[in-house]
Amino acid sequence: MRFFASISYNGSGYSGWQIQQNAPSIQDEVQKAVSTVLREKIDVTGAGRTDTGVNASGFTAHFDFDGDIILKEHDRIVYKINAILPGGIVVNSIRRVRDDAHARFDAVSRTYKYYIHNRKDPFARNFSWFCKFPLDVDAMNKAAGMILGRRDFSCFEKAGGTAVSPVCDITAAAWSRYIPTVAALPGTDYLVFTITANRFLRNMVRAIVGTMIEIGCGKHTPEWINEVLSSGNRCMAGQSVPGHALFLTDIEYPEEIFEYNLIQ
């Protein structure tokens, strides 16, 4: 039987999702915890890789297990897995899916959020990037509208990327203001960039945000982003912003892969 696990994690201190030699990873921690609880070696496959320090509140991974204990004792199994996992990683739930379902290849869309604040804030610093420059949000949103659609996004891919194709389909991209949940300091602007696409290239979101920042600072007009896109050249785009403020928040799948959940 195949299962999808919904996972949230604080990427600080990890080399990203994927197992790396001589570096801690989220995948390794999850595999060890699940294997311990289910008492057999379990290989966990993620929906993709996240870079070093990047966080996730809605990551998905799949694994195979033939026993029915997960179906019969779901809450107890999830509790035991979380008791083993480090404090920065949590399994939210486990659902049975079709035996051919794949966490990576069956994903229809992925959504990321990037957080920014414009004044020094001790409460936001761990999960938001301090950008000291005043930003023109309207200009950044105008530029965001220009990256929508299906096209070649080579200009935002990290050098050495291994993507089979540079073509992605961005269906939503926008900047908005938000109020932090811990504390909002007077006079501070808190911004979040939300972007959804069918797939992303390596480092793509952080490069897009860095490019938007240059537009927001007035270094370029919003239309400049069309020149960046047309160039296909990573050197034309802005610098990548730090990973600690980036969150993978949602991955969508076709409802039919969860058909087993209707009959169990």
PDB file of N, CA and C in Angstrom, residues 206-240:
ATOM      1  N   ARG A 206      13.525  32.337  -5.206  1.00  0.00           N
ATOM      2  CA  ARG A 206      14.414  33.302  -4.566  1.00  0.00           C
ATOM      3  C   ARG A 206      15.008  34.286  -5.580  1.00  0.00           C
ATOM      4  N   ALA A 207      15.244  33.810  -6.805  1.00  0.00           N
ATOM      5  CA  ALA A 207      15.752  34.693  -7.857  1.00  0.00           C
ATOM      6  C   ALA A 207      14.665  35.659  -8.331  1.00  0.00           C
ATOM      7  N   ILE A 208      13.427  35.172  -8.410  1.00  0.00           N
ATOM      8  CA  ILE A 208      12.315  36.055  -8.793  1.00  0.00           C
ATOM      9  C   ILE A 208      12.137  37.151  -7.749  1.00  0.00           C
ATOM     10  N   VAL A 209      12.166  36.776  -6.471  1.00  0.00           N
ATOM     11  CA  VAL A 209      12.009  37.775  -5.412  1.00  0.00           C
ATOM     12  C   VAL A 209      13.136  38.802  -5.482  1.00  0.00           C
ATOM     13  N   GLY A 210      14.367  38.353  -5.665  1.00  0.00           N
ATOM     14  CA  GLY A 210      15.492  39.275  -5.771  1.00  0.00           C
ATOM     15  C   GLY A 210      15.337  40.242  -6.931  1.00  0.00           C
ATOM     16  N   THR A 211      14.785  39.763  -8.028  1.00  0.00           N
ATOM     17  CA  THR A 211      14.544  40.605  -9.193  1.00  0.00           C
ATOM     18  C   THR A 211      13.443  41.619  -8.906  1.00  0.00           C
ATOM     19  N   MET A 212      12.406  41.169  -8.224  1.00  0.00           N
ATOM     20  CA  MET A 212      11.304  42.073  -7.845  1.00  0.00           C
ATOM     21  C   MET A 212      11.794  43.170  -6.897  1.00  0.00           C
ATOM     22  N   ILE A 213      12.706  42.822  -6.013  1.00  0.00           N
ATOM     23  CA  ILE A 213      13.240  43.804  -5.070  1.00  0.00           C
ATOM     24  C   ILE A 213      13.940  44.935  -5.823  1.00  0.00           C
ATOM     25  N   GLU A 214      14.681  44.600  -6.867  1.00  0.00           N
ATOM     26  CA  GLU A 214      15.355  45.643  -7.646  1.00  0.00           C
ATOM     27  C   GLU A 214      14.337  46.582  -8.288  1.00  0.00           C
ATOM     28  N   ILE A 215      13.207  46.036  -8.707  1.00  0.00           N
ATOM     29  CA  ILE A 215      12.139  46.862  -9.271  1.00  0.00           C
ATOM     30  C   ILE A 215      11.500  47.705  -8.174  1.00  0.00           C
ATOM     31  N   GLY A 216      11.253  47.088  -7.021  1.00  0.00           N
ATOM     32  CA  GLY A 216      10.642  47.808  -5.908  1.00  0.00           C
ATOM     33  C   GLY A 216      11.509  48.932  -5.381  1.00  0.00           C
ATOM     34  N   CYS A 217      12.832  48.778  -5.497  1.00  0.00           N
ATOM     35  CA  CYS A 217      13.761  49.814  -5.040  1.00  0.00           C
ATOM     36  C   CYS A 217      13.902  50.947  -6.049  1.00  0.00           C
ATOM     37  N   GLY A 218      13.332  50.776  -7.222  1.00  0.00           N
ATOM     38  CA  GLY A 218      13.416  51.818  -8.240  1.00  0.00           C
ATOM     39  C   GLY A 218      14.612  51.708  -9.165  1.00  0.00           C
ATOM     40  N   LYS A 219      15.367  50.603  -9.063  1.00  0.00           N
ATOM     41  CA  LYS A 219      16.514  50.424  -9.958  1.00  0.00           C
ATOM     42  C   LYS A 219      16.075  50.159 -11.392  1.00  0.00           C
ATOM     43  N   HIS A 220      14.898  49.575 -11.530  1.00  0.00           N
ATOM     44  CA  HIS A 220      14.366  49.255 -12.851  1.00  0.00           C
ATOM     45  C   HIS A 220      12.859  49.472 -12.854  1.00  0.00           C
ATOM     46  N   THR A 221      12.294  49.647 -14.044  1.00  0.00           N
ATOM     47  CA  THR A 221      10.844  49.724 -14.177  1.00  0.00           C
ATOM     48  C   THR A 221      10.276  48.304 -14.175  1.00  0.00           C
ATOM     49  N   PRO A 222       8.979  48.155 -13.929  1.00  0.00           N
ATOM     50  CA  PRO A 222       8.389  46.819 -13.971  1.00  0.00           C
ATOM     51  C   PRO A 222       8.601  46.113 -15.308  1.00  0.00           C
ATOM     52  N   GLU A 223       8.618  46.883 -16.407  1.00  0.00           N
ATOM     53  CA  GLU A 223       8.770  46.296 -17.744  1.00  0.00           C
ATOM     54  C   GLU A 223      10.126  45.627 -17.939  1.00  0.00           C
ATOM     55  N   TRP A 224      11.096  45.995 -17.116  1.00  0.00           N
ATOM     56  CA  TRP A 224      12.438  45.394 -17.221  1.00  0.00           C
ATOM     57  C   TRP A 224      12.393  43.883 -17.081  1.00  0.00           C
ATOM     58  N   ILE A 225      11.421  43.386 -16.333  1.00  0.00           N
ATOM     59  CA  ILE A 225      11.369  41.945 -16.108  1.00  0.00           C
ATOM     60  C   ILE A 225      11.120  41.191 -17.422  1.00  0.00           C
ATOM     61  N   ASN A 226      10.502  41.844 -18.393  1.00  0.00           N
ATOM     62  CA  ASN A 226      10.325  41.211 -19.703  1.00  0.00           C
ATOM     63  C   ASN A 226      11.667  41.030 -20.408  1.00  0.00           C
ATOM     64  N   GLU A 227      12.576  41.985 -20.230  1.00  0.00           N
ATOM     65  CA  GLU A 227      13.915  41.856 -20.804  1.00  0.00           C
ATOM     66  C   GLU A 227      14.671  40.708 -20.154  1.00  0.00           C
ATOM     67  N   VAL A 228      14.508  40.577 -18.835  1.00  0.00           N
ATOM     68  CA  VAL A 228      15.163  39.482 -18.104  1.00  0.00           C
ATOM     69  C   VAL A 228      14.659  38.139 -18.610  1.00  0.00           C
ATOM     70  N   LEU A 229      13.340  38.015 -18.744  1.00  0.00           N
ATOM     71  CA  LEU A 229      12.742  36.767 -19.211  1.00  0.00           C
ATOM     72  C   LEU A 229      13.207  36.425 -20.624  1.00  0.00           C
ATOM     73  N   SER A 230      13.244  37.402 -21.491  1.00  0.00           N
ATOM     74  CA  SER A 230      13.633  37.175 -22.882  1.00  0.00           C
ATOM     75  C   SER A 230      15.095  36.785 -23.014  1.00  0.00           C
ATOM     76  N   SER A 231      15.916  37.248 -22.091  1.00  0.00           N
ATOM     77  CA  SER A 231      17.359  36.996 -22.181  1.00  0.00           C
ATOM     78  C   SER A 231      17.709  35.532 -21.929  1.00  0.00           C
ATOM     79  N   GLY A 232      16.941  34.880 -21.042  1.00  0.00           N
ATOM     80  CA  GLY A 232      17.286  33.514 -20.657  1.00  0.00           C
ATOM     81  C   GLY A 232      18.598  33.436 -19.901  1.00  0.00           C
ATOM     82  N   ASN A 233      19.088  34.573 -19.412  1.00  0.00           N
ATOM     83  CA  ASN A 233      20.406  34.669 -18.793  1.00  0.00           C
ATOM     84  C   ASN A 233      20.272  34.944 -17.303  1.00  0.00           C
ATOM     85  N   ARG A 234      20.777  34.040 -16.472  1.00  0.00           N
ATOM     86  CA  ARG A 234      20.687  34.217 -15.015  1.00  0.00           C
ATOM     87  C   ARG A 234      21.378  35.493 -14.558  1.00  0.00           C
ATOM     88  N   CYS A 235      22.410  35.916 -15.251  1.00  0.00           N
ATOM     89  CA  CYS A 235      23.143  37.122 -14.853  1.00  0.00           C
ATOM     90  C   CYS A 235      22.328  38.400 -15.033  1.00  0.00           C
ATOM     91  N   MET A 236      21.270  38.337 -15.835  1.00  0.00           N
ATOM     92  CA  MET A 236      20.411  39.507 -16.051  1.00  0.00           C
ATOM     93  C   MET A 236      19.471  39.753 -14.877  1.00  0.00           C
ATOM     94  N   ALA A 237      19.111  38.681 -14.175  1.00  0.00           N
ATOM     95  CA  ALA A 237      18.143  38.790 -13.079  1.00  0.00           C
ATOM     96  C   ALA A 237      18.813  39.279 -11.801  1.00  0.00           C
ATOM     97  N   GLY A 238      17.994  39.584 -10.803  1.00  0.00           N
ATOM     98  CA  GLY A 238      18.515  40.054  -9.524  1.00  0.00           C
ATOM     99  C   GLY A 238      19.150  38.936  -8.716  1.00  0.00           C
ATOM    100  N   GLN A 239      19.826  39.321  -7.644  1.00  0.00           N
ATOM    101  CA  GLN A 239      20.464  38.341  -6.772  1.00  0.00           C
ATOM    102  C   GLN A 239      19.406  37.527  -6.021  1.00  0.00           C
ATOM    103  N   SER A 240      19.736  36.274  -5.725  1.00  0.00           N
ATOM    104  CA  SER A 240      18.828  35.433  -4.946  1.00  0.00           C
ATOM    105  C   SER A 240      18.778  35.926  -3.505  1.00  0.00           C
TER     106      SER A 240
END
